PDB file of C-alpha atoms in Angstrom:
ATOM      1  CA  MET A  24      15.878 -18.714  -1.759  1.00 90.00           C
ATOM      2  CA  THR A  25      13.260 -16.684  -3.652  1.00 96.00           C
ATOM      3  CA  THR A  26      13.389 -12.890  -3.852  1.00 98.00           C
ATOM      4  CA  VAL A  27      10.368 -10.691  -4.627  1.00 99.00           C
ATOM      5  CA  LYS A  28      11.013  -7.012  -5.378  1.00 99.00           C
ATOM      6  CA  ILE A  29       8.155  -4.548  -4.990  1.00 99.00           C
ATOM      7  CA  LEU A  30       7.976  -0.930  -6.107  1.00 99.00           C
ATOM      8  CA  GLY A  31       5.875   0.786  -3.446  1.00 99.00           C
ATOM      9  CA  LEU A  32       3.944   4.022  -4.004  1.00 99.00           C
ATOM     10  CA  ALA A  33       1.402   6.028  -2.025  1.00 99.00           C
ATOM     11  CA  ASP A  34      -0.270   9.433  -2.088  1.00 99.00           C
ATOM     12  CA  LEU A  35       0.262  10.237  -5.751  1.00 99.00           C
ATOM     13  CA  HIS A  36      -2.594  12.782  -5.610  1.00 98.00           C
ATOM     14  CA  SER A  37      -2.424  12.963  -9.384  1.00 96.00           C
ATOM     15  CA  ARG A  38      -4.091  15.838 -11.206  1.00 85.00           C
ATOM     16  CA  GLY A  39      -3.368  14.270 -14.576  1.00 78.00           C
ATOM     17  CA  ARG A  40       0.413  14.305 -14.629  1.00 82.00           C
ATOM     18  CA  LEU A  41       2.624  11.404 -13.595  1.00 93.00           C
ATOM     19  CA  ALA A  42       6.366  10.888 -14.095  1.00 96.00           C
ATOM     20  CA  ILE A  43       5.685   7.505 -15.628  1.00 97.00           C
ATOM     21  CA  ASN A  44       8.898   7.315 -17.655  1.00 98.00           C
ATOM     22  CA  SER A  45      10.934   7.679 -14.461  1.00 98.00           C
ATOM     23  CA  LEU A  46       8.913   4.924 -12.796  1.00 98.00           C
ATOM     24  CA  ILE A  47       9.373   2.643 -15.807  1.00 99.00           C
ATOM     25  CA  GLN A  48      13.120   3.241 -15.652  1.00 98.00           C
ATOM     26  CA  ILE A  49      13.222   2.510 -11.906  1.00 98.00           C
ATOM     27  CA  ALA A  50      11.268  -0.718 -12.416  1.00 99.00           C
ATOM     28  CA  GLU A  51      13.592  -1.860 -15.185  1.00 98.00           C
ATOM     29  CA  GLU A  52      16.843  -0.937 -13.438  1.00 98.00           C
ATOM     30  CA  ASN A  53      15.785  -2.610 -10.178  1.00 98.00           C
ATOM     31  CA  VAL A  54      14.186  -5.679 -11.818  1.00 98.00           C
ATOM     32  CA  ILE A  55      10.870  -5.083 -10.057  1.00 99.00           C
ATOM     33  CA  ASP A  56       8.398  -7.986  -9.874  1.00 99.00           C
ATOM     34  CA  LEU A  57       5.316  -6.100  -8.670  1.00 99.00           C
ATOM     35  CA  VAL A  58       3.991  -2.561  -8.160  1.00 99.00           C
ATOM     36  CA  ALA A  59       2.011  -1.839  -4.966  1.00 99.00           C
ATOM     37  CA  VAL A  60       0.001   1.384  -4.590  1.00 99.00           C
ATOM     38  CA  ALA A  61      -1.238   2.298  -1.111  1.00 99.00           C
ATOM     39  CA  GLY A  62      -4.008   4.740  -1.958  1.00 98.00           C
ATOM     40  CA  ASP A  63      -4.714   8.396  -2.728  1.00 99.00           C
ATOM     41  CA  LEU A  64      -4.077   8.056  -6.427  1.00 99.00           C
ATOM     42  CA  THR A  65      -6.072  11.274  -6.967  1.00 98.00           C
ATOM     43  CA  ASN A  66      -7.339  14.411  -5.227  1.00 96.00           C
ATOM     44  CA  PHE A  67     -11.093  13.926  -4.748  1.00 96.00           C
ATOM     45  CA  GLY A  68     -11.069  11.858  -7.948  1.00 96.00           C
ATOM     46  CA  LYS A  69     -14.017   9.784  -9.126  1.00 96.00           C
ATOM     47  CA  SER A  70     -13.422   6.245 -10.374  1.00 97.00           C
ATOM     48  CA  GLU A  71     -12.775   7.464 -13.946  1.00 97.00           C
ATOM     49  CA  LYS A  72      -9.870   9.623 -12.739  1.00 97.00           C
ATOM     50  CA  VAL A  73      -8.494   6.821 -10.593  1.00 98.00           C
ATOM     51  CA  LYS A  74      -8.599   4.536 -13.613  1.00 98.00           C
ATOM     52  CA  LYS A  75      -6.687   7.107 -15.687  1.00 97.00           C
ATOM     53  CA  VAL A  76      -3.883   7.053 -13.119  1.00 98.00           C
ATOM     54  CA  LEU A  77      -3.906   3.251 -13.096  1.00 98.00           C
ATOM     55  CA  VAL A  78      -3.756   3.206 -16.907  1.00 98.00           C
ATOM     56  CA  GLU A  79      -0.577   5.284 -16.681  1.00 98.00           C
ATOM     57  CA  LEU A  80       0.911   3.038 -13.991  1.00 98.00           C
ATOM     58  CA  ASP A  81       0.043  -0.021 -16.074  1.00 98.00           C
ATOM     59  CA  LYS A  82       2.684   1.188 -18.547  1.00 98.00           C
ATOM     60  CA  ILE A  83       5.287  -0.127 -16.090  1.00 99.00           C
ATOM     61  CA  ASN A  84       4.099  -3.494 -17.431  1.00 99.00           C
ATOM     62  CA  LYS A  85       4.272  -5.365 -14.136  1.00 99.00           C
ATOM     63  CA  PRO A  86       1.523  -6.847 -11.969  1.00 99.00           C
ATOM     64  CA  LEU A  87       0.007  -4.000  -9.956  1.00 99.00           C
ATOM     65  CA  PHE A  88      -2.001  -4.254  -6.737  1.00 99.00           C
ATOM     66  CA  TYR A  89      -3.727  -1.115  -5.444  1.00 99.00           C
ATOM     67  CA  VAL A  90      -6.089   0.133  -2.764  1.00 99.00           C
ATOM     68  CA  PRO A  91      -7.949   3.475  -2.867  1.00 99.00           C
ATOM     69  CA  GLY A  92      -7.246   6.155  -0.288  1.00 99.00           C
ATOM     70  CA  ASN A  93      -9.514   8.548   1.550  1.00 99.00           C
ATOM     71  CA  MET A  94      -9.068  11.080  -1.298  1.00 98.00           C
ATOM     72  CA  ASP A  95     -10.313   8.595  -3.916  1.00 98.00           C
ATOM     73  CA  SER A  96     -14.032   8.004  -4.364  1.00 98.00           C
ATOM     74  CA  GLU A  97     -15.731   5.048  -2.697  1.00 96.00           C
ATOM     75  CA  ASP A  98     -16.549   3.525  -6.092  1.00 97.00           C
ATOM     76  CA  SER A  99     -12.876   3.329  -7.106  1.00 98.00           C
ATOM     77  CA  ASP A 100     -12.125   0.196  -5.102  1.00 97.00           C
ATOM     78  CA  ASN A 101     -12.765  -2.442  -7.768  1.00 98.00           C
ATOM     79  CA  ILE A 102     -11.025  -1.338 -10.985  1.00 99.00           C
ATOM     80  CA  GLU A 103      -9.446  -4.290 -12.773  1.00 99.00           C
ATOM     81  CA  PHE A 104      -7.811  -4.527 -16.199  1.00 98.00           C
ATOM     82  CA  SER A 105      -4.568  -5.701 -17.789  1.00 97.00           C
ATOM     83  CA  ASN A 106      -1.943  -5.979 -14.998  1.00 98.00           C
ATOM     84  CA  VAL A 107      -4.050  -3.990 -12.507  1.00 99.00           C
ATOM     85  CA  LYS A 108      -5.792  -5.805  -9.633  1.00 99.00           C
ATOM     86  CA  PRO A 109      -7.818  -4.191  -6.813  1.00 99.00           C
ATOM     87  CA  LEU A 110      -6.997  -5.338  -3.282  1.00 99.00           C
ATOM     88  CA  HIS A 111      -9.381  -3.442  -0.961  1.00 99.00           C
ATOM     89  CA  GLY A 112     -10.738  -6.059   1.454  1.00 99.00           C
ATOM     90  CA  LYS A 113      -9.209  -8.786  -0.695  1.00 99.00           C
ATOM     91  CA  ALA A 114      -6.250 -11.167  -0.781  1.00 99.00           C
ATOM     92  CA  ARG A 115      -4.140 -12.311  -3.717  1.00 99.00           C
ATOM     93  CA  ASN A 116      -1.140 -14.619  -3.738  1.00 99.00           C
ATOM     94  CA  PHE A 117       1.928 -13.635  -5.734  1.00 98.00           C
ATOM     95  CA  GLN A 118       5.198 -15.557  -5.796  1.00 98.00           C
ATOM     96  CA  GLY A 119       4.786 -17.071  -2.340  1.00 97.00           C
ATOM     97  CA  LEU A 120       3.367 -13.991  -0.611  1.00 98.00           C
ATOM     98  CA  ASN A 121      -0.229 -13.316   0.390  1.00 99.00           C
ATOM     99  CA  PHE A 122      -0.964  -9.680  -0.448  1.00 99.00           C
ATOM    100  CA  LEU A 123      -3.865  -8.270   1.595  1.00 99.00           C
ATOM    101  CA  GLY A 124      -5.363  -4.829   1.018  1.00 99.00           C
ATOM    102  CA  LEU A 125      -7.124  -2.130   3.013  1.00 99.00           C
ATOM    103  CA  GLY A 126      -8.190   1.135   1.385  1.00 99.00           C
ATOM    104  CA  ALA A 127     -10.032   4.251   2.632  1.00 99.00           C
ATOM    105  CA  SER A 128      -9.010   5.668   6.027  1.00 98.00           C
ATOM    106  CA  ASN A 129     -10.174   6.049   9.577  1.00 98.00           C
ATOM    107  CA  PRO A 130     -12.119   9.290  10.207  1.00 97.00           C
ATOM    108  CA  THR A 131     -10.292  12.605   9.724  1.00 95.00           C
ATOM    109  CA  PRO A 132     -11.298  16.207  10.517  1.00 92.00           C
ATOM    110  CA  PHE A 133     -11.417  16.993   6.788  1.00 92.00           C
ATOM    111  CA  ARG A 134     -14.513  15.061   5.632  1.00 91.00           C
ATOM    112  CA  THR A 135     -12.745  13.467   2.686  1.00 97.00           C
ATOM    113  CA  PRO A 136     -14.682  11.183   0.320  1.00 96.00           C
ATOM    114  CA  ASN A 137     -13.586   7.771   1.569  1.00 98.00           C
ATOM    115  CA  GLU A 138     -13.475   7.605   5.360  1.00 98.00           C
ATOM    116  CA  VAL A 139     -14.921   4.729   7.374  1.00 98.00           C
ATOM    117  CA  PRO A 140     -15.201   3.866  11.080  1.00 98.00           C
ATOM    118  CA  GLU A 141     -12.539   1.720  12.708  1.00 99.00           C
ATOM    119  CA  GLU A 142     -15.080  -1.090  12.982  1.00 98.00           C
ATOM    120  CA  MET A 143     -15.353  -1.207   9.188  1.00 99.00           C
ATOM    121  CA  LEU A 144     -11.569  -1.225   8.773  1.00 99.00           C
ATOM    122  CA  SER A 145     -11.430  -4.188  11.135  1.00 99.00           C
ATOM    123  CA  LEU A 146     -14.161  -6.014   9.196  1.00 99.00           C
ATOM    124  CA  LEU A 147     -12.388  -5.393   5.887  1.00 99.00           C
ATOM    125  CA  LEU A 148      -9.113  -6.707   7.287  1.00 99.00           C
ATOM    126  CA  GLY A 149     -10.960  -9.798   8.496  1.00 99.00           C
ATOM    127  CA  LYS A 150     -12.531 -10.250   5.064  1.00 99.00           C
ATOM    128  CA  ALA A 151      -9.131 -10.037   3.380  1.00 99.00           C
ATOM    129  CA  LEU A 152      -7.690 -12.492   5.884  1.00 99.00           C
ATOM    130  CA  ASP A 153     -10.518 -14.945   5.167  1.00 98.00           C
ATOM    131  CA  GLU A 154      -9.683 -14.771   1.443  1.00 98.00           C
ATOM    132  CA  LYS A 155      -6.055 -15.713   2.064  1.00 98.00           C
ATOM    133  CA  PRO A 156      -5.577 -18.923   0.046  1.00 97.00           C
ATOM    134  CA  ASN A 157      -2.838 -20.479   2.189  1.00 98.00           C
ATOM    135  CA  ASP A 158      -0.382 -19.859   5.016  1.00 97.00           C
ATOM    136  CA  ASP A 159       2.219 -18.006   2.960  1.00 98.00           C
ATOM    137  CA  PRO A 160       3.608 -14.839   4.631  1.00 98.00           C
ATOM    138  CA  ILE A 161       1.407 -11.732   4.545  1.00 99.00           C
ATOM    139  CA  PHE A 162       2.250  -8.435   2.842  1.00 99.00           C
ATOM    140  CA  LEU A 163      -0.346  -5.808   3.832  1.00 99.00           C
ATOM    141  CA  ILE A 164      -1.058  -2.807   1.596  1.00 99.00           C
ATOM    142  CA  SER A 165      -2.989  -0.311   3.737  1.00 99.00           C
ATOM    143  CA  HIS A 166      -3.630   3.339   2.978  1.00 99.00           C
ATOM    144  CA  THR A 167      -3.945   4.078   6.685  1.00 99.00           C
ATOM    145  CA  PRO A 168      -0.829   3.520   8.806  1.00 99.00           C
ATOM    146  CA  PRO A 169      -0.892   1.668  12.110  1.00 99.00           C
ATOM    147  CA  LEU A 170      -1.509   3.690  15.262  1.00 98.00           C
ATOM    148  CA  ASP A 171       1.461   4.656  17.442  1.00 98.00           C
ATOM    149  CA  SER A 172       4.110   4.028  14.813  1.00 98.00           C
ATOM    150  CA  GLU A 173       6.751   5.997  12.959  1.00 97.00           C
ATOM    151  CA  ALA A 174       4.370   6.039   9.982  1.00 98.00           C
ATOM    152  CA  ASP A 175       1.401   7.892  11.537  1.00 98.00           C
ATOM    153  CA  LYS A 176       2.820  10.999  13.230  1.00 96.00           C
ATOM    154  CA  LEU A 177       1.627  14.493  12.396  1.00 95.00           C
ATOM    155  CA  ARG A 178       4.165  17.335  12.441  1.00 93.00           C
ATOM    156  CA  GLY A 179       3.283  18.109  16.043  1.00 90.00           C
ATOM    157  CA  GLY A 180       3.974  14.513  17.047  1.00 90.00           C
ATOM    158  CA  ARG A 181       0.376  13.331  17.496  1.00 94.00           C
ATOM    159  CA  HIS A 182      -0.335   9.783  16.313  1.00 95.00           C
ATOM    160  CA  VAL A 183      -3.416   9.491  14.073  1.00 95.00           C
ATOM    161  CA  GLY A 184      -3.167   5.999  12.572  1.00 98.00           C
ATOM    162  CA  SER A 185      -5.600   3.123  12.821  1.00 99.00           C
ATOM    163  CA  PHE A 186      -5.830   0.900  15.881  1.00 98.00           C
ATOM    164  CA  SER A 187      -7.454  -1.767  13.665  1.00 99.00           C
ATOM    165  CA  VAL A 188      -4.344  -1.871  11.462  1.00 99.00           C
ATOM    166  CA  ARG A 189      -2.122  -1.915  14.554  1.00 99.00           C
ATOM    167  CA  ASP A 190      -4.119  -4.779  16.060  1.00 99.00           C
ATOM    168  CA  PHE A 191      -3.913  -6.716  12.787  1.00 99.00           C
ATOM    169  CA  ILE A 192      -0.123  -6.332  12.720  1.00 99.00           C
ATOM    170  CA  GLU A 193       0.256  -7.499  16.301  1.00 98.00           C
ATOM    171  CA  ARG A 194      -2.001 -10.531  15.744  1.00 98.00           C
ATOM    172  CA  GLU A 195      -1.072 -11.654  12.233  1.00 98.00           C
ATOM    173  CA  LYS A 196       2.558 -10.482  12.074  1.00 98.00           C
ATOM    174  CA  PRO A 197       2.770  -9.648   8.357  1.00 99.00           C
ATOM    175  CA  VAL A 198       6.277  -9.508   6.970  1.00 99.00           C
ATOM    176  CA  VAL A 199       5.632  -6.020   5.523  1.00 99.00           C
ATOM    177  CA  VAL A 200       3.060  -3.245   5.837  1.00 99.00           C
ATOM    178  CA  LEU A 201       3.135  -0.652   3.052  1.00 99.00           C
ATOM    179  CA  CYS A 202       1.068   2.397   4.018  1.00 99.00           C
ATOM    180  CA  GLY A 203       0.731   6.124   3.333  1.00 99.00           C
ATOM    181  CA  HIS A 204      -1.835   8.811   4.247  1.00 98.00           C
ATOM    182  CA  ILE A 205       0.381  10.814   6.621  1.00 98.00           C
ATOM    183  CA  HIS A 206       2.713  12.631   4.240  1.00 98.00           C
ATOM    184  CA  GLU A 207       5.114  13.914   6.897  1.00 96.00           C
ATOM    185  CA  SER A 208       5.729  10.419   8.317  1.00 97.00           C
ATOM    186  CA  LYS A 209       7.957   9.029   5.591  1.00 99.00           C
ATOM    187  CA  SER A 210       9.661   6.189   7.435  1.00 99.00           C
ATOM    188  CA  ILE A 211      11.011   2.669   7.510  1.00 99.00           C
ATOM    189  CA  SER A 212      10.631   1.048  10.921  1.00 99.00           C
ATOM    190  CA  MET A 213       9.854  -2.206  12.702  1.00 99.00           C
ATOM    191  CA  ILE A 214       6.749  -3.139  14.676  1.00 98.00           C
ATOM    192  CA  SER A 215       7.822  -6.343  16.375  1.00 96.00           C
ATOM    193  CA  GLU A 216       8.586  -8.659  13.421  1.00 96.00           C
ATOM    194  CA  THR A 217       6.896  -6.470  10.791  1.00 99.00           C
ATOM    195  CA  LEU A 218       8.650  -4.032   8.471  1.00 99.00           C
ATOM    196  CA  CYS A 219       6.456  -0.911   8.354  1.00 99.00           C
ATOM    197  CA  VAL A 220       7.027   1.411   5.385  1.00 99.00           C
ATOM    198  CA  ASN A 221       5.515   4.804   4.605  1.00 99.00           C
ATOM    199  CA  PRO A 222       7.296   5.886   1.400  1.00 99.00           C
ATOM    200  CA  GLY A 223       6.167   9.501   1.635  1.00 99.00           C
ATOM    201  CA  PRO A 224       3.950  11.174  -0.946  1.00 99.00           C
ATOM    202  CA  GLY A 225       4.429  10.072  -4.528  1.00 98.00           C
ATOM    203  CA  ALA A 226       3.129  13.527  -5.440  1.00 97.00           C
ATOM    204  CA  HIS A 227       6.587  14.779  -4.404  1.00 97.00           C
ATOM    205  CA  GLY A 228       8.494  12.009  -6.186  1.00 98.00           C
ATOM    206  CA  ASN A 229       8.811   9.589  -3.263  1.00 99.00           C
ATOM    207  CA  ALA A 230       8.783   5.823  -3.666  1.00 99.00           C
ATOM    208  CA  VAL A 231      10.301   2.744  -2.061  1.00 99.00           C
ATOM    209  CA  ILE A 232      11.779  -0.534  -3.205  1.00 99.00           C
ATOM    210  CA  ILE A 233      10.918  -3.412  -0.888  1.00 99.00           C
ATOM    211  CA  GLU A 234      12.782  -6.697  -1.180  1.00 99.00           C
ATOM    212  CA  VAL A 235      11.272  -9.801   0.399  1.00 99.00           C
ATOM    213  CA  LYS A 236      13.330 -12.990   0.642  1.00 98.00           C
ATOM    214  CA  LEU A 237      11.651 -16.357   1.113  1.00 98.00           C
ATOM    215  CA  ASP A 238      13.710 -19.355   2.169  1.00 95.00           C
ATOM    216  CA  GLU A 239      13.019 -22.968   1.245  1.00 90.00           C
ATOM    217  CA  GLU A 240      10.657 -23.311   4.227  1.00 89.00           C
ATOM    218  CA  GLY A 241       8.684 -20.224   3.203  1.00 84.00           C
ATOM    219  CA  LYS A 242       9.996 -18.023   6.006  1.00 93.00           C
ATOM    220  CA  ALA A 243      10.282 -14.390   4.978  1.00 98.00           C
ATOM    221  CA  SER A 244      12.548 -11.453   5.690  1.00 98.00           C
ATOM    222  CA  ALA A 245      12.330  -7.973   4.202  1.00 99.00           C
ATOM    223  CA  LYS A 246      14.234  -4.754   3.706  1.00 99.00           C
ATOM    224  CA  ALA A 247      13.325  -1.427   2.093  1.00 99.00           C
ATOM    225  CA  ASP A 248      15.112   1.501   0.488  1.00 99.00           C
ATOM    226  CA  PHE A 249      13.670   4.879  -0.440  1.00 99.00           C
ATOM    227  CA  ILE A 250      13.995   6.054  -4.023  1.00 99.00           C
ATOM    228  CA  GLU A 251      12.953   9.223  -5.852  1.00 98.00           C
ATOM    229  CA  PHE A 252      11.369   9.632  -9.269  1.00 97.00           C
TER     230      PHE A 252
END
C-alpha cells in the first residue's frame, strides 16, 4: 500500500502577504508529499505577481502543482521553476497518480481576467487527458467546481459550477477533484466514486489535507480533512 498526502489550497487572493511559516509547519507535521493549488493565487494579478506567490509557496520545499484562477491573468498559466510545475491543460504523474489541471473559470457576471467558455474548458480537459502517460488513477485540480455539487453553491443556493467539469468527473471517475472559486461552498463530498473537495478560501486561512491510498493493483481510495493556517 502506497500513501500520497497532498496539501490542498485555493483562492489565496494574495496581496503580498502569505502565512508561509504556518504552511511550512503544516507540511512538516503532516509529512506532506505534494502541494496542490487550485487557482486564484492573486487578485487581478499579472504573471509577475502570481510568480511572487509561487516563490513563497516554494519555500514549503515540496513538489507543487498549480493552476491559475479567473482572478489571475491569462499569461500566468505556465510558470515553472524549482519545485513549481504548471498544470493548466496538462497532466503530470506523481507517485502513481495522474494529476490533471484546469485553470480559469466558466463565465461569471464580474468580467474577471481569466474566464473562458465551457467549450474551452472541455477542450482543455481533453488536452490534459490526452497527456496522461498511463492508466494510473486521476487527481483533478480544477479552479472551477463541478456543476450541481456541494462545491459550487452560492449563498442563495444557486449552482454555478462547470458542466464540463461535471461531465469529466462522470466519464473519467477521478479519485479526487480539488477545486475552489466559490468561497462559500467549502465542502468535502462525493460525486459517485469521486471525492470532491473545495477547501474554502486560503485568503481566510483555509486548507485541506488529502490522503490517497493506492493498493498493490493501483486502485485508489481517498479521504480529506480541513485544516487552518
